[in-house]
Coordinates of N, CA and C in Angstrom, one line a residue:
M77 N -85.1 -64.2 39.4 CA -85.5 -62.9 39.1 C -86.2 -62.8 37.6
K78 N -85.6 -63.5 36.7 CA -86.0 -63.7 35.4 C -87.4 -64.4 35.3
S79 N -87.4 -65.4 36.3 CA -88.8 -66.2 36.3 C -89.8 -65.4 36.7
L80 N -89.6 -64.5 37.7 CA -90.6 -63.6 38.2 C -91.0 -62.7 36.9
I81 N -90.1 -62.2 36.3 CA -90.6 -61.2 35.2 C -91.2 -61.9 34.1
L82 N -90.9 -63.1 33.8 CA -91.7 -63.9 32.8 C -93.1 -64.1 33.2
A83 N -93.1 -64.5 34.5 CA -94.6 -64.8 35.0 C -95.4 -63.7 34.9
I84 N -94.8 -62.4 35.3 CA -95.6 -61.2 35.3 C -96.0 -60.9 33.9
L85 N -95.1 -60.9 33.0 CA -95.4 -60.7 31.5 C -96.4 -61.8 30.9
L86 N -96.4 -63.0 31.2 CA -97.4 -64.0 30.7 C -98.7 -63.6 31.4
A87 N -98.7 -63.3 32.6 CA -100.1 -62.9 33.3 C -100.6 -61.8 32.6
A88 N -99.8 -60.8 32.2 CA -100.4 -59.7 31.6 C -100.9 -59.9 30.2
I89 N -100.0 -60.7 29.3 CA -100.6 -61.1 28.2 C -101.9 -62.0 28.1
C90 N -101.8 -62.9 29.0 CA -103.1 -63.9 29.2 C -104.4 -63.1 29.5
G91 N -104.1 -62.1 30.4 CA -105.3 -61.2 30.8 C -105.8 -60.5 29.4
Q92 N -105.0 -60.0 28.7 CA -105.3 -59.2 27.5 C -106.0 -60.2 26.5
V93 N -105.6 -61.4 26.4 CA -106.0 -62.4 25.5 C -107.5 -62.8 26.0
Q94 N -107.4 -63.2 27.2 CA -108.9 -63.5 27.8 C -109.9 -62.5 27.6
A95 N -109.4 -61.2 27.7 CA -110.3 -60.1 27.4 C -111.0 -60.0 26.2
L96 N -110.6 -60.8 25.1 CA -111.0 -60.8 23.8 C -110.9 -62.3 23.5
S97 N -111.8 -63.1 24.2 CA -111.9 -64.4 23.7 C -113.1 -64.7 22.6
C98 N -112.6 -64.6 21.4 CA -113.8 -64.7 20.3 C -113.8 -66.1 19.9
L99 N -115.1 -66.6 19.6 CA -115.3 -67.9 18.8 C -115.3 -67.5 17.4
R100 N -114.7 -68.5 16.5 CA -114.8 -68.1 15.1 C -116.0 -68.1 14.8
P101 N -116.5 -66.9 14.1 CA -117.9 -66.8 13.6 C -118.2 -67.5 12.2
D102 N -119.5 -67.8 12.1 CA -119.8 -68.7 11.0 C -121.2 -68.0 10.5
P103 N -121.3 -67.8 9.1 CA -122.6 -66.9 8.6 C -123.9 -67.7 9.0
V104 N -123.8 -69.2 9.1 CA -125.1 -69.8 9.3 C -125.4 -69.8 10.8
T105 N -124.4 -69.8 11.6 CA -124.6 -69.8 13.0 C -125.3 -68.3 13.4
T106 N -124.6 -67.3 12.6 CA -125.0 -66.1 12.9 C -126.5 -65.8 12.5
F107 N -126.8 -66.5 11.3 CA -128.2 -66.3 10.8 C -129.1 -67.0 12.0
Q108 N -128.7 -68.2 12.4 CA -129.7 -69.0 13.4 C -129.8 -68.1 14.7
R109 N -128.7 -67.5 15.1 CA -128.6 -66.6 16.3 C -129.6 -65.4 16.2
L110 N -129.4 -64.7 15.0 CA -130.2 -63.5 14.8 C -131.7 -63.9 14.6
A111 N -132.0 -64.9 14.1 CA -133.4 -65.4 13.7 C -134.1 -65.6 15.1
S112 N -133.4 -65.9 16.1 CA -134.1 -66.2 17.3 C -134.2 -64.8 18.3
E113 N -133.6 -63.7 17.7 CA -133.7 -62.4 18.5 C -135.0 -61.8 18.0
P114 N -135.5 -60.8 19.1 CA -136.7 -60.2 18.7 C -136.6 -59.2 17.6
D115 N -135.3 -58.7 17.4 CA -135.2 -57.5 16.3 C -135.0 -58.2 15.0
S116 N -135.3 -57.4 13.9 CA -135.3 -57.8 12.7 C -133.8 -57.4 12.0
Y117 N -133.4 -58.4 11.1 CA -132.2 -58.1 10.3 C -132.3 -58.4 8.8
F118 N -131.5 -57.5 8.1 CA -131.4 -57.8 6.7 C -130.2 -58.7 6.5
V119 N -130.3 -59.7 5.5 CA -129.2 -60.3 5.3 C -128.8 -59.9 3.8
L120 N -127.7 -59.2 3.6 CA -127.2 -58.7 2.4 C -126.1 -59.5 1.7
Y121 N -126.0 -59.6 0.4 CA -124.7 -60.0 -0.2 C -124.4 -59.0 -1.3
G122 N -123.2 -58.5 -1.4 CA -122.6 -57.5 -2.3 C -121.4 -56.9 -1.8
R123 N -121.2 -55.8 -2.4 CA -120.1 -54.9 -2.1 C -120.2 -53.7 -1.4
L124 N -119.4 -53.5 -0.4 CA -119.4 -52.2 0.3 C -118.2 -51.5 -0.2
T125 N -118.5 -50.2 -0.5 CA -117.4 -49.4 -0.9 C -117.3 -48.1 0.0
F126 N -116.0 -47.8 0.5 CA -115.8 -46.8 1.5 C -114.3 -46.6 1.6
D127 N -113.9 -45.5 2.1 CA -112.4 -45.0 2.4 C -111.8 -45.9 3.3
E128 N -111.0 -46.8 3.1 CA -110.4 -47.6 3.9 C -109.4 -47.1 5.0
D129 N -109.0 -45.9 4.4 CA -108.2 -45.0 5.5 C -108.9 -44.5 6.5
A130 N -110.2 -44.6 6.6 CA -111.0 -44.2 7.8 C -111.2 -45.2 8.9
L131 N -110.7 -46.4 8.5 CA -110.9 -47.7 9.6 C -110.0 -47.2 10.8
P132 N -110.6 -47.3 12.0 CA -109.9 -47.0 13.2 C -108.9 -47.9 13.5
E133 N -107.8 -47.4 14.3 CA -106.7 -48.4 14.9 C -107.1 -48.5 16.4
G134 N -106.7 -49.8 16.8 CA -107.0 -50.0 18.2 C -106.1 -49.1 19.1
S135 N -106.3 -49.3 20.4 CA -105.4 -48.5 21.4 C -104.9 -49.6 22.3
N136 N -104.0 -49.3 23.1 CA -103.4 -50.0 24.3 C -104.2 -50.1 25.4
S137 N -105.3 -49.4 25.5 CA -106.1 -49.3 26.7 C -107.4 -50.1 26.6
F138 N -107.7 -51.0 27.5 CA -108.9 -51.7 27.5 C -109.9 -51.1 28.3
E139 N -109.9 -49.8 28.5 CA -110.9 -49.1 29.2 C -112.0 -48.8 28.3
D140 N -113.3 -48.7 28.7 CA -114.3 -48.3 27.9 C -114.3 -47.0 27.1
S141 N -114.4 -46.9 25.9 CA -114.4 -45.7 25.2 C -115.4 -45.6 24.3
A142 N -115.7 -44.4 23.8 CA -116.8 -44.2 22.6 C -116.3 -44.9 21.4
P143 N -117.3 -45.4 20.9 CA -116.9 -46.1 19.4 C -116.4 -45.0 18.4
P144 N -115.6 -45.5 17.5 CA -115.3 -44.7 16.6 C -116.5 -44.1 15.7
D145 N -116.2 -42.9 15.1 CA -117.4 -42.3 14.2 C -117.6 -43.3 13.1
P146 N -119.0 -43.4 12.7 CA -119.3 -44.4 11.6 C -118.7 -43.7 10.3
I147 N -118.4 -44.8 9.4 CA -117.8 -44.4 8.1 C -118.9 -44.4 7.0
P148 N -119.0 -43.3 6.3 CA -119.9 -43.4 5.3 C -119.5 -44.2 4.1
A149 N -120.4 -45.0 3.5 CA -120.1 -46.1 2.6 C -121.4 -46.2 1.7
R150 N -121.0 -47.1 0.5 CA -122.1 -47.3 -0.4 C -122.2 -48.9 -0.6
F151 N -123.5 -49.5 -0.5 CA -123.7 -50.8 -0.7 C -124.4 -51.1 -1.9
E152 N -123.8 -52.0 -2.7 CA -124.6 -52.4 -4.0 C -124.6 -54.1 -4.0
G153 N -125.8 -54.6 -3.9 CA -125.9 -56.0 -3.9 C -127.4 -56.4 -3.9
K154 N -127.6 -57.4 -3.1 CA -128.9 -58.1 -3.3 C -129.3 -58.4 -1.7
G155 N -130.6 -58.5 -1.4 CA -131.1 -59.0 -0.1 C -131.7 -60.4 -0.2
L156 N -131.5 -61.0 0.9 CA -131.8 -62.5 1.1 C -133.4 -62.4 1.3
S157 N -134.1 -63.2 0.3 CA -135.6 -63.5 0.5 C -135.7 -65.0 0.4
K158 N -137.0 -65.5 0.4 CA -137.2 -67.1 0.3 C -136.8 -67.5 -1.0
A159 N -136.7 -66.5 -2.2 CA -136.1 -67.0 -3.4 C -134.7 -66.9 -3.5
G160 N -134.0 -66.6 -2.5 CA -132.5 -66.3 -2.4 C -132.1 -64.9 -2.4
F161 N -130.9 -64.8 -2.8 CA -130.4 -63.3 -2.7 C -130.8 -62.7 -4.1
T162 N -132.0 -62.3 -4.1 CA -132.7 -61.8 -5.4 C -133.2 -60.4 -5.3
T163 N -133.4 -59.9 -4.0 CA -133.8 -58.6 -4.0 C -132.9 -57.5 -4.1
P164 N -132.9 -56.7 -5.1 CA -131.8 -55.7 -5.4 C -131.7 -54.8 -4.1
Y165 N -130.6 -54.4 -3.7 CA -130.4 -53.5 -2.7 C -129.3 -52.6 -2.9
V166 N -129.5 -51.4 -3.3 CA -128.3 -50.3 -3.5 C -128.7 -49.1 -2.6
S167 N -127.8 -48.7 -1.8 CA -128.1 -47.7 -0.8 C -126.8 -47.1 -0.2
N168 N -126.9 -45.9 0.2 CA -125.8 -45.2 1.0 C -126.0 -45.9 2.3
V169 N -125.0 -46.3 3.1 CA -125.2 -46.9 4.4 C -123.9 -46.4 5.2
L170 N -124.0 -46.9 6.5 CA -122.8 -46.4 7.4 C -122.2 -47.8 7.7
L171 N -120.8 -47.8 8.1 CA -120.0 -48.7 8.6 C -119.7 -48.4 9.9
Q172 N -120.1 -49.2 10.9 CA -119.7 -48.8 12.4 C -118.8 -49.9 12.9
V173 N -117.5 -49.6 13.1 CA -116.5 -50.3 13.5 C -116.4 -50.1 15.0
T174 N -116.1 -51.1 15.9 CA -116.0 -51.2 17.2 C -114.6 -51.8 17.6
C175 N -114.0 -51.3 18.7 CA -112.7 -51.8 19.0 C -112.8 -52.3 20.5
A176 N -112.0 -53.3 20.8 CA -111.7 -53.9 22.1 C -110.3 -53.7 22.3
G177 N -109.8 -52.5 22.9 CA -108.3 -52.4 23.1 C -107.6 -52.3 21.9
P178 N -106.6 -53.2 21.5 CA -106.0 -53.1 20.3 C -106.6 -53.7 19.1
W179 N -107.7 -54.5 19.4 CA -108.3 -55.2 18.3 C -109.6 -54.5 17.8
C180 N -109.6 -54.2 16.6 CA -110.8 -53.6 16.0 C -111.5 -54.3 14.7
G181 N -112.8 -54.3 14.7 CA -113.4 -54.9 13.6 C -112.9 -54.3 12.4
S182 N -113.1 -55.0 11.3 CA -112.7 -54.6 9.9 C -113.6 -54.9 8.8
A183 N -113.3 -54.3 7.6 CA -114.1 -54.7 6.6 C -113.1 -54.2 5.3
R184 N -113.3 -54.8 4.2 CA -112.5 -54.3 3.1 C -113.5 -53.9 2.0
S185 N -113.0 -52.6 1.4 CA -113.9 -52.0 0.2 C -113.7 -52.8 -0.9
G186 N -114.9 -52.8 -1.5 CA -114.9 -53.5 -2.9 C -114.8 -55.1 -2.9
V187 N -115.1 -55.6 -1.7 CA -115.0 -57.2 -1.7 C -116.4 -57.6 -1.4
D188 N -116.7 -58.7 -2.3 CA -118.0 -59.4 -2.1 C -118.2 -59.9 -0.7
A189 N -119.2 -59.8 0.0 CA -119.3 -60.2 1.3 C -120.9 -60.4 1.8
V190 N -121.1 -61.2 2.8 CA -122.5 -61.3 3.3 C -122.5 -60.5 4.4
Y191 N -123.5 -59.6 4.8 CA -123.7 -58.6 5.7 C -124.9 -59.0 6.5
F192 N -124.8 -59.0 7.8 CA -126.1 -59.1 8.7 C -126.2 -57.7 9.2
V193 N -127.4 -57.0 9.0 CA -127.6 -55.6 9.1 C -128.9 -55.5 10.0
P194 N -129.0 -54.7 11.1 CA -130.0 -54.3 11.9 C -131.0 -53.7 10.8
A195 N -132.4 -54.2 10.7 CA -133.1 -53.5 9.9 C -133.6 -52.2 10.5
S196 N -133.4 -51.2 9.8 CA -133.7 -49.8 10.1 C -133.9 -49.1 9.0
D197 N -134.5 -47.8 9.0 CA -134.7 -46.8 7.9 C -133.3 -46.4 7.5
P198 N -133.1 -46.2 6.1 CA -131.9 -45.6 5.5 C -131.3 -44.5 6.4
P199 N -130.1 -44.4 6.5 CA -129.0 -45.4 6.0 C -128.9 -46.5 7.1
V200 N -128.9 -47.7 6.7 CA -128.6 -48.9 7.6 C -127.2 -48.8 7.9
T201 N -126.9 -49.5 8.9 CA -125.5 -49.6 9.5 C -124.8 -50.9 9.5
M202 N -123.8 -51.1 8.8 CA -123.1 -52.3 8.8 C -122.2 -52.3 10.0
Q203 N -122.2 -53.4 10.8 CA -121.4 -53.5 12.1 C -120.2 -54.4 11.9
A204 N -119.0 -53.8 12.2 CA -117.8 -54.5 12.1 C -117.3 -54.6 13.5
G205 N -117.6 -55.6 14.3 CA -117.0 -55.7 15.7 C -115.7 -56.2 15.9
A206 N -115.2 -56.1 17.0 CA -113.8 -56.8 17.1 C -113.7 -58.3 17.2
C207 N -114.9 -58.8 17.4 CA -115.0 -60.3 17.3 C -115.6 -60.8 15.9
G208 N -116.0 -59.9 15.0 CA -116.5 -60.4 13.9 C -117.8 -60.8 14.1
G209 N -118.4 -61.7 13.0 CA -119.7 -62.1 13.1 C -120.9 -61.5 12.4
M210 N -120.6 -60.3 11.8 CA -121.6 -59.7 11.0 C -121.3 -59.4 9.8
I211 N -120.0 -59.7 9.4 CA -119.5 -59.5 7.9 C -118.7 -60.7 7.5
F212 N -119.1 -61.4 6.4 CA -118.3 -62.6 6.0 C -118.0 -62.4 4.5
E213 N -116.6 -62.2 4.4 CA -116.1 -61.8 3.2 C -115.9 -63.2 2.4
D214 N -116.1 -62.8 0.8 CA -115.8 -64.1 0.0 C -116.6 -65.3 0.3
P215 N -117.9 -65.2 0.4 CA -118.7 -66.4 0.8 C -118.6 -67.5 -0.3
T216 N -118.6 -68.7 -0.2 CA -118.6 -69.8 -1.2 C -120.1 -69.9 -1.6
P217 N -120.3 -70.3 -2.8 CA -121.8 -70.7 -3.1 C -122.3 -71.5 -2.1
A218 N -121.8 -72.5 -1.7 CA -122.4 -73.3 -0.5 C -123.0 -72.6 0.6
V219 N -122.2 -71.5 1.0 CA -122.6 -70.7 2.0 C -124.0 -70.0 1.6
L220 N -124.0 -69.4 0.4 CA -125.2 -68.6 0.1 C -126.4 -69.6 -0.2
E221 N -126.0 -70.7 -0.6 CA -127.1 -71.7 -0.8 C -127.7 -72.1 0.7
T222 N -126.7 -72.3 1.7 CA -127.3 -72.8 2.9 C -128.1 -71.5 3.6
L223 N -127.6 -70.3 3.4 CA -128.4 -69.2 3.9 C -129.8 -69.2 3.3
T224 N -129.9 -69.4 2.0 CA -131.1 -69.4 1.2 C -132.1 -70.6 1.9
S225 N -131.4 -71.6 2.3 CA -132.2 -72.8 2.7 C -132.7 -72.4 4.1
C226 N -131.8 -71.7 5.0 CA -132.3 -71.2 6.1 C -133.5 -70.3 6.2
M227 N -133.4 -69.5 5.1 CA -134.6 -68.4 5.0 C -135.8 -69.1 4.6
Q228 N -135.6 -70.2 3.9 CA -136.9 -71.0 3.5 C -137.4 -71.8 4.4
G229 N -136.7 -71.9 5.5 CA -137.1 -72.8 6.6 C -136.7 -74.4 6.4
G230 N -135.6 -74.5 5.5 CA -135.2 -75.9 5.1 C -134.0 -76.1 6.1
P231 N -132.9 -77.0 5.7 CA -131.9 -77.4 6.5 C -131.1 -76.3 6.6
C232 N -130.6 -76.0 7.8 CA -129.8 -74.8 8.2 C -128.6 -75.1 9.2
M233 N -127.6 -76.1 8.7 CA -126.6 -76.5 9.4 C -125.4 -75.6 9.0
P234 N -124.6 -75.2 10.1 CA -123.3 -74.5 9.7 C -122.4 -75.5 9.0
L235 N -121.6 -74.9 8.2 CA -120.7 -75.6 7.1 C -119.5 -75.7 7.9
R236 N -118.6 -76.8 7.4 CA -117.3 -76.8 8.2 C -116.3 -75.9 7.5
F237 N -115.5 -75.5 8.4 CA -114.4 -74.4 7.8 C -113.4 -75.2 7.0
E238 N -113.0 -74.6 6.1 CA -112.0 -75.3 5.3 C -110.5 -74.7 5.4

């Protein structure tokens, strides 16, 4: 009987884990993926400030539900151009967090990060998905240099995780 209960519990847990099988995101791989899409994106580096208490919590349900309301935020930093992260970008923005059951995307206020943002009229929307991949906190100088190289059409190889 204990074996049956254990098997049922493992099946339930494995099903939930399989529902959210995310590969570890990488900023250079994200750059490459988005560069091949028809839509345009901004690559921004700087600080997003917002009320962290407004971040949503996940639920125990895996049923589709409406995404949480966007969180008003302010971004101060620079946009990526062929010269590097040199274009000043300061604007009110929105932070859209999405959840997949108990897992929600996240961001931290006041932390340096690289943001991949769909190009749109202000306010632009930063996306924090449950699997990540659009916000990369505390990038190393090597990451910023590689993203600049990618933008210039130079070497654009993902960096090894440390």
